Amino acid sequence: MAAITPLLRLLPVLLLLLPPALLKYLTASNGPAKDAGIGELHPIVLLAGLGCSDLEAQLTEAYRPSVPRCGAMKGKGWFSLWQNTSDLLAQDYVQCFEEQMRLFYDPAINDYRNLPGVETRVPKFGSARAFHDKNPLHPKRCLDNVREALEELGYRDNDTLFEAPYDWRHVPPVPGQISRSYSQFFQRFKALVETASSKHEKKVIIFAHSYGGMIALEFVRNMPLAWRNRYIKHLLLSAPTLSEGFMRMVQGLISGSEHMIYVPTSEASLRTLWRSFETSIMGLPSPKVFGHEPLVITKQRNYSAYDMEDFLAAIGLEDSIEPFRRRMIPKMNYFEAPMVPMTCINGVGIRTPRQLLFWESDYNVSPEIVYGDGDGGVNLRSMTAFEEEMCREPRQKRQFKTIKIYKVGHSDLVTEEGAIKRVVEEILEANRISSNTLRTTF
Ligand SMILES: *[C@@H]1O[C@H](CO)[C@@H](O)[C@H](O)[C@H]1NC(C)=O
Ligand SMILES: *[C@@H]1O[C@H](CO)[C@@H](O)[C@H](O)[C@H]1NC(C)=O
Ligand SMILES: *[C@@H]1O[C@H](CO)[C@@H](O)[C@H](O)[C@H]1NC(C)=O
């Protein structure tokens, strides 16, 4: 007893040492959290993964519909194109949707664009209700649970809590590359961060999941270093899909990828649509990480990461070779550290495709799959390669942390209770680091 008493006496003092938000988190009763912590919180911007942002379209006079009914919205202003895909069947709009949603690579500008006469935009920029999943089978992948947990902490929509939706059909450029879609997005993102930061006189935390991780990373790397130092508090990436590449993207490219986006249509139509997006050739395995290992195995020939152009031709995607060469290869070869405090959270210990066997070279049948380690989508070797790259820069290494959560899959990282708790802890930790409340409280 005697030994315990001093510790018990110390307990209130120890609790005082914690920042108010964390204290509230740890001692919260079940009731809704009070707003007490708001003043201490750094603003946060969330980016969810592929397909989570809505898209709106408008059809101008230049639009030539393939069938008359697809032109019904011509001249009628903005309407929701990618918002509720379950609704497309009921509206008999699947064919029109596919036509208005698809992208084309334009070699003259080395960038992707819509069909002539189709204009698109991303609604709800900045709102903490910008993302939602279109797939009724897993409706929570678009950060709903993370957002709820943050609101419990005292984060508030349009005050300290924001979302940065983006046109996920496009791939963010590395510095030096042009992307009309992202140059606009980066401008909005920059303005959002600056406004939130000056309102609270605090730097901003960015939390991004999956493909949002690549967007967030490229946003930060495209900003001048002085700007990053001034405005970015912490970059927190959960299961980021990066240009190290992963085999799931090869699978998606072959199959049409019902796992990547949800549209109630035939496998063949979805494949054509998916393959028109720049995103479809993002994240193919990079030679630096996957080396000469055979990734796609057939009777006649094997394809390694060095053979991705031949592989594109083999699956009938000759048209994707040029954009792959001109837009994706430079990304694979770009390894600058973002030079801001950074944490990567990844799931591991889940069966993840490593090699695909199409023995008869028939890409319409399901392959035999050889599995390795990863989060079910991203291969462990890609995560490791990225971490090594970040640690090669000593000034990044000092402010780089990785967290591996065993047996939690790619999407479960933002839906499972335990994983969300970990994310919230990291966000609180990021809040704590520079906060001077510690000294004043004492
Ligand atoms: C989407 O559309 C379907 C079918 O029309 C409907 O049942 C569902 O409630 C809609 N979902 C949302 C989120 O609006
Ligand atoms: C968000 O907050 C700003 C002021 O900080 C206000 O001008 C704006 O109207 C708000 N937007 C929404 C959608 O509430
Ligand atoms: C393809 O790779 C497999 C597995 O490594 C190997 O057994 C086979 O000999 C290779 N085939 C060709 C044609 O190189």
mmCIF file of N, CA and C and ligand atoms in Angstrom, residues 294 297-302 355, ligand 3:
data_model
loop_
_atom_site.group_PDB
_atom_site.id
_atom_site.type_symbol
_atom_site.label_atom_id
_atom_site.label_comp_id
_atom_site.label_asym_id
_atom_site.label_seq_id
_atom_site.Cartn_x
_atom_site.Cartn_y
_atom_site.Cartn_z
ATOM 1 N N PRO A 294 8.849 -12.089 -61.753
ATOM 2 C CA PRO A 294 7.677 -12.223 -62.629
ATOM 3 C C PRO A 294 6.400 -11.895 -61.858
ATOM 4 N N ILE A 297 2.281 -14.137 -64.934
ATOM 5 C CA ILE A 297 2.917 -15.335 -65.472
ATOM 6 C C ILE A 297 1.994 -15.994 -66.493
ATOM 7 N N THR A 298 2.508 -16.210 -67.688
ATOM 8 C CA THR A 298 1.751 -16.958 -68.698
ATOM 9 C C THR A 298 2.660 -18.046 -69.263
ATOM 10 N N LYS A 299 2.064 -18.910 -70.069
ATOM 11 C CA LYS A 299 2.842 -20.017 -70.623
ATOM 12 C C LYS A 299 3.976 -19.489 -71.513
ATOM 13 N N GLN A 300 3.652 -18.483 -72.330
ATOM 14 C CA GLN A 300 4.631 -17.993 -73.309
ATOM 15 C C GLN A 300 5.640 -17.027 -72.706
ATOM 16 N N ARG A 301 5.169 -16.230 -71.754
ATOM 17 C CA ARG A 301 6.026 -15.114 -71.353
ATOM 18 C C ARG A 301 5.649 -14.594 -69.974
ATOM 19 N N ASN A 302 6.616 -14.136 -69.228
ATOM 20 C CA ASN A 302 6.355 -13.509 -67.933
ATOM 21 C C ASN A 302 6.554 -11.999 -68.035
ATOM 22 N N GLN A 355 1.555 -12.345 -57.292
ATOM 23 C CA GLN A 355 1.740 -12.773 -58.677
ATOM 24 C C GLN A 355 0.401 -13.249 -59.222
HETATM 25 C C1 LIG B 3 7.891 -17.465 -65.468
HETATM 26 O O1 LIG B 3 8.076 -17.412 -64.066
HETATM 27 C C2 LIG B 3 7.896 -18.667 -63.420
HETATM 28 C C3 LIG B 3 7.914 -18.428 -61.916
HETATM 29 O O2 LIG B 3 9.075 -17.771 -61.515
HETATM 30 C C4 LIG B 3 8.969 -19.624 -63.906
HETATM 31 O O3 LIG B 3 8.808 -20.874 -63.302
HETATM 32 C C5 LIG B 3 8.856 -19.765 -65.439
HETATM 33 O O4 LIG B 3 9.912 -20.535 -65.915
HETATM 34 C C6 LIG B 3 8.873 -18.401 -66.114
HETATM 35 N N1 LIG B 3 8.499 -18.596 -67.496
HETATM 36 C C7 LIG B 3 9.132 -18.005 -68.493
HETATM 37 C C8 LIG B 3 8.559 -18.256 -69.863
HETATM 38 O O5 LIG B 3 10.138 -17.319 -68.343
#
